[in-house]
PDB file of C-alpha atoms in Angstrom:
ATOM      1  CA  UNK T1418      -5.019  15.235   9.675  1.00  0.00           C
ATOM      2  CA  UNK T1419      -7.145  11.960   9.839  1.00  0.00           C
ATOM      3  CA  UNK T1420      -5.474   9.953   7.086  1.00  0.00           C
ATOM      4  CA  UNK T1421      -7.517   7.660   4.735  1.00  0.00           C
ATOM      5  CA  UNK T1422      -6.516   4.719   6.251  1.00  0.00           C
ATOM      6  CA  UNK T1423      -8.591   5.446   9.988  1.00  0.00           C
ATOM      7  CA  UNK T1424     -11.442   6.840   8.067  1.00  0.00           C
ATOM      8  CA  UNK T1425     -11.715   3.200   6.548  1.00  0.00           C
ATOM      9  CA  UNK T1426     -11.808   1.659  10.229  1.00  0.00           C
ATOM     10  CA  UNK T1427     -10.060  -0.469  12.464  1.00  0.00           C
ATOM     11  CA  UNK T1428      -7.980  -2.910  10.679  1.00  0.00           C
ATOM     12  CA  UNK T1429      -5.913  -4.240  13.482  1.00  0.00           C
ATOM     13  CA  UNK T1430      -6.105  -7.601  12.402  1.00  0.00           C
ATOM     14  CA  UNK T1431      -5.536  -6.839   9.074  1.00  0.00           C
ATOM     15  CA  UNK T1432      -3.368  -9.268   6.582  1.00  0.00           C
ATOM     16  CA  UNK T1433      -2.212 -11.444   9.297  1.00  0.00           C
ATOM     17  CA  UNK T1434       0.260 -13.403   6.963  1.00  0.00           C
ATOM     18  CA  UNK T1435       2.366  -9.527   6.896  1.00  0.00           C
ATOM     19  CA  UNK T1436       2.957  -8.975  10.627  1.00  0.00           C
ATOM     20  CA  UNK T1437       5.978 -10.022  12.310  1.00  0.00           C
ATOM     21  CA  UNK T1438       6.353 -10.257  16.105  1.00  0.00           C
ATOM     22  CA  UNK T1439       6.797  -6.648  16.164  1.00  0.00           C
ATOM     23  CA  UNK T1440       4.153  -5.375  13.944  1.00  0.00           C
ATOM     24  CA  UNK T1441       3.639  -5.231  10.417  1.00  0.00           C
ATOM     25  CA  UNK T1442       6.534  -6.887   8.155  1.00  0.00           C
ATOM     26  CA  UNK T1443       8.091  -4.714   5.479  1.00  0.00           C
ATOM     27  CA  UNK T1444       9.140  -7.883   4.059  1.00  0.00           C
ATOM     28  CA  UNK T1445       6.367 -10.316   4.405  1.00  0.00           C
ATOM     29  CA  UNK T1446       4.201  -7.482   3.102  1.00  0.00           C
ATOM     30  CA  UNK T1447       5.841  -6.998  -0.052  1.00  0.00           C
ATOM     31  CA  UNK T1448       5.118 -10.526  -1.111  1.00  0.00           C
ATOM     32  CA  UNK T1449       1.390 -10.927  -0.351  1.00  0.00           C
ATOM     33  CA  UNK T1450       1.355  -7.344  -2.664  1.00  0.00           C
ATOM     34  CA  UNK T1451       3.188  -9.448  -4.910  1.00  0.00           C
ATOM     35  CA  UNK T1452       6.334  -6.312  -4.954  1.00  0.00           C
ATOM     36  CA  UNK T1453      10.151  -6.438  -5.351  1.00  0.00           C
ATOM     37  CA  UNK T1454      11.562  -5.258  -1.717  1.00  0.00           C
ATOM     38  CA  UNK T1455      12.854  -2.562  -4.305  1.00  0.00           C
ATOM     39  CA  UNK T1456       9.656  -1.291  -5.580  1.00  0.00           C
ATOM     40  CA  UNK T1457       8.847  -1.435  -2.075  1.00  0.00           C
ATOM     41  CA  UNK T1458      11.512   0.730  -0.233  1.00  0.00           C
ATOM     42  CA  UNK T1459      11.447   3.362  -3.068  1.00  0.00           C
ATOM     43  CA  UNK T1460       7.708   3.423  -1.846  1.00  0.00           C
ATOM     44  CA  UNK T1461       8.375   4.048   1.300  1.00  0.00           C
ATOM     45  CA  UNK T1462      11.354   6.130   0.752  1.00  0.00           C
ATOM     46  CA  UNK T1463      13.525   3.954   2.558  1.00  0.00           C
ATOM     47  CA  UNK T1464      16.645   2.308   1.298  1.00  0.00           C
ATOM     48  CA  UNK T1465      16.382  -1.812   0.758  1.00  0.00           C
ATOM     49  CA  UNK T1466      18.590  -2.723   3.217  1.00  0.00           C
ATOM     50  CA  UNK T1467      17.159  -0.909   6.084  1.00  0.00           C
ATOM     51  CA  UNK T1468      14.199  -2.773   5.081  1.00  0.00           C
ATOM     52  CA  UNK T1469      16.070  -6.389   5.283  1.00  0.00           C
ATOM     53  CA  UNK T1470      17.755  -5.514   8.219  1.00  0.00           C
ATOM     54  CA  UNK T1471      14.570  -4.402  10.546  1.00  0.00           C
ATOM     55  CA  UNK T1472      11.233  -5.049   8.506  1.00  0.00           C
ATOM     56  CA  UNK T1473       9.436  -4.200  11.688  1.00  0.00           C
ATOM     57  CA  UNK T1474      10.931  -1.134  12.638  1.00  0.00           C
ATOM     58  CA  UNK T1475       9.194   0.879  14.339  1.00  0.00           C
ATOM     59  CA  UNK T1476       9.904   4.124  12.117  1.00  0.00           C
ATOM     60  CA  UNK T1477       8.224   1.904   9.223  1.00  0.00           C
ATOM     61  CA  UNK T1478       4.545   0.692  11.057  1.00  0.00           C
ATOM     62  CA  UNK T1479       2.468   4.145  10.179  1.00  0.00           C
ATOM     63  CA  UNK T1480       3.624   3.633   6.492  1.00  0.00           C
ATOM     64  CA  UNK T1481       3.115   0.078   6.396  1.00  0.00           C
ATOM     65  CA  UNK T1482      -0.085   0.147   7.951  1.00  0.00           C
ATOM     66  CA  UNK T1483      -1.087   2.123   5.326  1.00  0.00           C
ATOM     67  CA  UNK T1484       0.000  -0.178   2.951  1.00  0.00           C
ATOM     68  CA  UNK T1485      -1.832  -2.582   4.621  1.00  0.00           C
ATOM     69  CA  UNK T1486      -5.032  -0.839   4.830  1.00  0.00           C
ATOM     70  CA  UNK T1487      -4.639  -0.622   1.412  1.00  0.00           C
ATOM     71  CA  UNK T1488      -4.023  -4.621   0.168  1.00  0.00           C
ATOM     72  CA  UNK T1489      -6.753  -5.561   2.852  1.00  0.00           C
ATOM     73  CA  UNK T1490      -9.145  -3.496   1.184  1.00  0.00           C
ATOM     74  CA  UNK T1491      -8.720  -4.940  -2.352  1.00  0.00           C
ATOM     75  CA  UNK T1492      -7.824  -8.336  -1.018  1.00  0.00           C
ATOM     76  CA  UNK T1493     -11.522  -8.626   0.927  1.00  0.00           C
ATOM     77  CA  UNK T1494     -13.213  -7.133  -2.049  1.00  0.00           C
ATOM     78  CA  UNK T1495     -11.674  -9.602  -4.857  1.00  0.00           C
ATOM     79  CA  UNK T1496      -9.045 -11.377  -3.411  1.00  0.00           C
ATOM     80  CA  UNK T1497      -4.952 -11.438  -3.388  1.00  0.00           C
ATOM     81  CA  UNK T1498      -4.643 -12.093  -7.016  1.00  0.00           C
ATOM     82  CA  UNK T1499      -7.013  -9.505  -8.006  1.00  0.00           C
ATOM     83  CA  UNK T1500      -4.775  -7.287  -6.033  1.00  0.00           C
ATOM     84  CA  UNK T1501      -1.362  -8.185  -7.912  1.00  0.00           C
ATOM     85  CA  UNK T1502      -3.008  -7.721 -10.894  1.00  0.00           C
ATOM     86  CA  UNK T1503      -4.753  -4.714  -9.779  1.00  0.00           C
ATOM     87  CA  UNK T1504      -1.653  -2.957  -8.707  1.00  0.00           C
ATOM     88  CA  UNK T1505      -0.025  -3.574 -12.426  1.00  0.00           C
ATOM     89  CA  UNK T1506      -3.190  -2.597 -14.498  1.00  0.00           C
ATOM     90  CA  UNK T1507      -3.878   0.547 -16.186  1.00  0.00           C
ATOM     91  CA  UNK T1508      -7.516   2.054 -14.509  1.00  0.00           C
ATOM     92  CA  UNK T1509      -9.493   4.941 -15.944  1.00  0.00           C
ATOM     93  CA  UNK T1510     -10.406   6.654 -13.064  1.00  0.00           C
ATOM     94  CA  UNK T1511      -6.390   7.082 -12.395  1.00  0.00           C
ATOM     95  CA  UNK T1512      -6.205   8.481 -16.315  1.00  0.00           C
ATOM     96  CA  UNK T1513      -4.956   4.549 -17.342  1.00  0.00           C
ATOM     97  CA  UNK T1514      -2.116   5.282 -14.820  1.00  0.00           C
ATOM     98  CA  UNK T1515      -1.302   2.321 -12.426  1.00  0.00           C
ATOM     99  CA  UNK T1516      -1.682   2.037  -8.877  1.00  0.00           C
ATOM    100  CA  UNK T1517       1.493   1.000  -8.562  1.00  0.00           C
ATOM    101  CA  UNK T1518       3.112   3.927 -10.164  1.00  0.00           C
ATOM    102  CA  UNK T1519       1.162   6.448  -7.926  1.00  0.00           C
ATOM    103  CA  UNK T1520       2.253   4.450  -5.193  1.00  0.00           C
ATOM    104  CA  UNK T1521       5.930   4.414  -6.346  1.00  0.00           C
ATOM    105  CA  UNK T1522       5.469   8.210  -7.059  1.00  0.00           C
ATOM    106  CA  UNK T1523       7.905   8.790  -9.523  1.00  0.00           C
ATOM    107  CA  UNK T1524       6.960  12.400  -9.599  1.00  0.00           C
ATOM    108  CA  UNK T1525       7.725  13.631  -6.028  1.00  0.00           C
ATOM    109  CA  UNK T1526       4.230  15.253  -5.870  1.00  0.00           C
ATOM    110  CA  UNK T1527       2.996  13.182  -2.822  1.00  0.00           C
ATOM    111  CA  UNK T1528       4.019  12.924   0.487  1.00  0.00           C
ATOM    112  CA  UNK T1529       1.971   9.989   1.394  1.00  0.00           C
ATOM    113  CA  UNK T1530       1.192   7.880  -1.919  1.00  0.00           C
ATOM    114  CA  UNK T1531      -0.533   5.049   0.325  1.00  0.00           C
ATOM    115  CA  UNK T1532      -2.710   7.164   2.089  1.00  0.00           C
ATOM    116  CA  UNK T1533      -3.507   9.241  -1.221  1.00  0.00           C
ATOM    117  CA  UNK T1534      -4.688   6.516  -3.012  1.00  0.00           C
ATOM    118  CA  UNK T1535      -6.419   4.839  -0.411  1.00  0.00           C
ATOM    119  CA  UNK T1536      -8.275   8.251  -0.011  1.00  0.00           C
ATOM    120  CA  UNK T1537      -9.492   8.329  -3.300  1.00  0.00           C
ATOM    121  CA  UNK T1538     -10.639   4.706  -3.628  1.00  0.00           C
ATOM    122  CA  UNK T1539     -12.367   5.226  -0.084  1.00  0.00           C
ATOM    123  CA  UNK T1540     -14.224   8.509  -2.123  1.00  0.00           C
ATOM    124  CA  UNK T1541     -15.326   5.919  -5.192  1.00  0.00           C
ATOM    125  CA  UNK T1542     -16.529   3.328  -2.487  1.00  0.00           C
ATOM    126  CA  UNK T1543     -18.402   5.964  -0.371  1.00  0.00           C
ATOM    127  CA  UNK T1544     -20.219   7.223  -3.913  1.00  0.00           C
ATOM    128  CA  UNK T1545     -18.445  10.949  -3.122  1.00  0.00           C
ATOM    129  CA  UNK T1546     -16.644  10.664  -6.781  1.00  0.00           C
ATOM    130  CA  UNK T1547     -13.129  10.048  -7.779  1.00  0.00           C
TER     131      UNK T1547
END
């Protein structure tokens, strides 16, 4: 399955200021997305120590990246504040749900959250619908 992330492109130098020596930074991330390291782990399913102890695991860069894909995009089209805000405001085309609660996917439905929504803001951008 080609996730939503590679169909937007290569993004290895994506969000500098969130890698680490060893990849992308589970911690460093959650600040430029302006996130607890809470909200964070429970979106990656992980538990919020694991994520202070190795933020650069290795188990964690396919998720992050992801993640990343996903802050880049909104961050080149408006900017990191837009993208705080973004994540914490009610949109229509998610019936006035919030990013940030698909992502945190209180319901269990999605095995991916990241990678869902980035697939269905890369279908608004391409003009295939929402």
């Amino acid at each position: 399955m080609i996730t939503a992330a590679k169909s937007l492109g290569n993004l290895n130098g994506a969000l500098p200021q969130a890698r680490g020596e060893n990849g992308y930074n589970a911690v460093k991330l959650a600040e430029v997305m302006g996130l607890s390291l809470d909200e964070l782990a429970t979106i990656l399913n992980r538990h919020v120590t694991g994520l202070r102890r190795n933020p650069e695991s290795t188990k964690l860069q396919g998720e992050l990246t992801d993640l990343v894909t996903l802050a880049h995009l909104m961050i080149t089209l408006e900017g990191e504040a837009y993208l705080r805000w973004w994540l914490r405001a009610p949109i229509p085309e998610l019936r006035y749900r919030t990013p940030l609660s698909l992502l945190l996917n209180a319901d269990g439905k999605t095995e991916n959250p990241a990678d869902e929504l980035l697939g269905r803001l890369n279908a608004v951008l391409s003009g295939e619908g929402q």
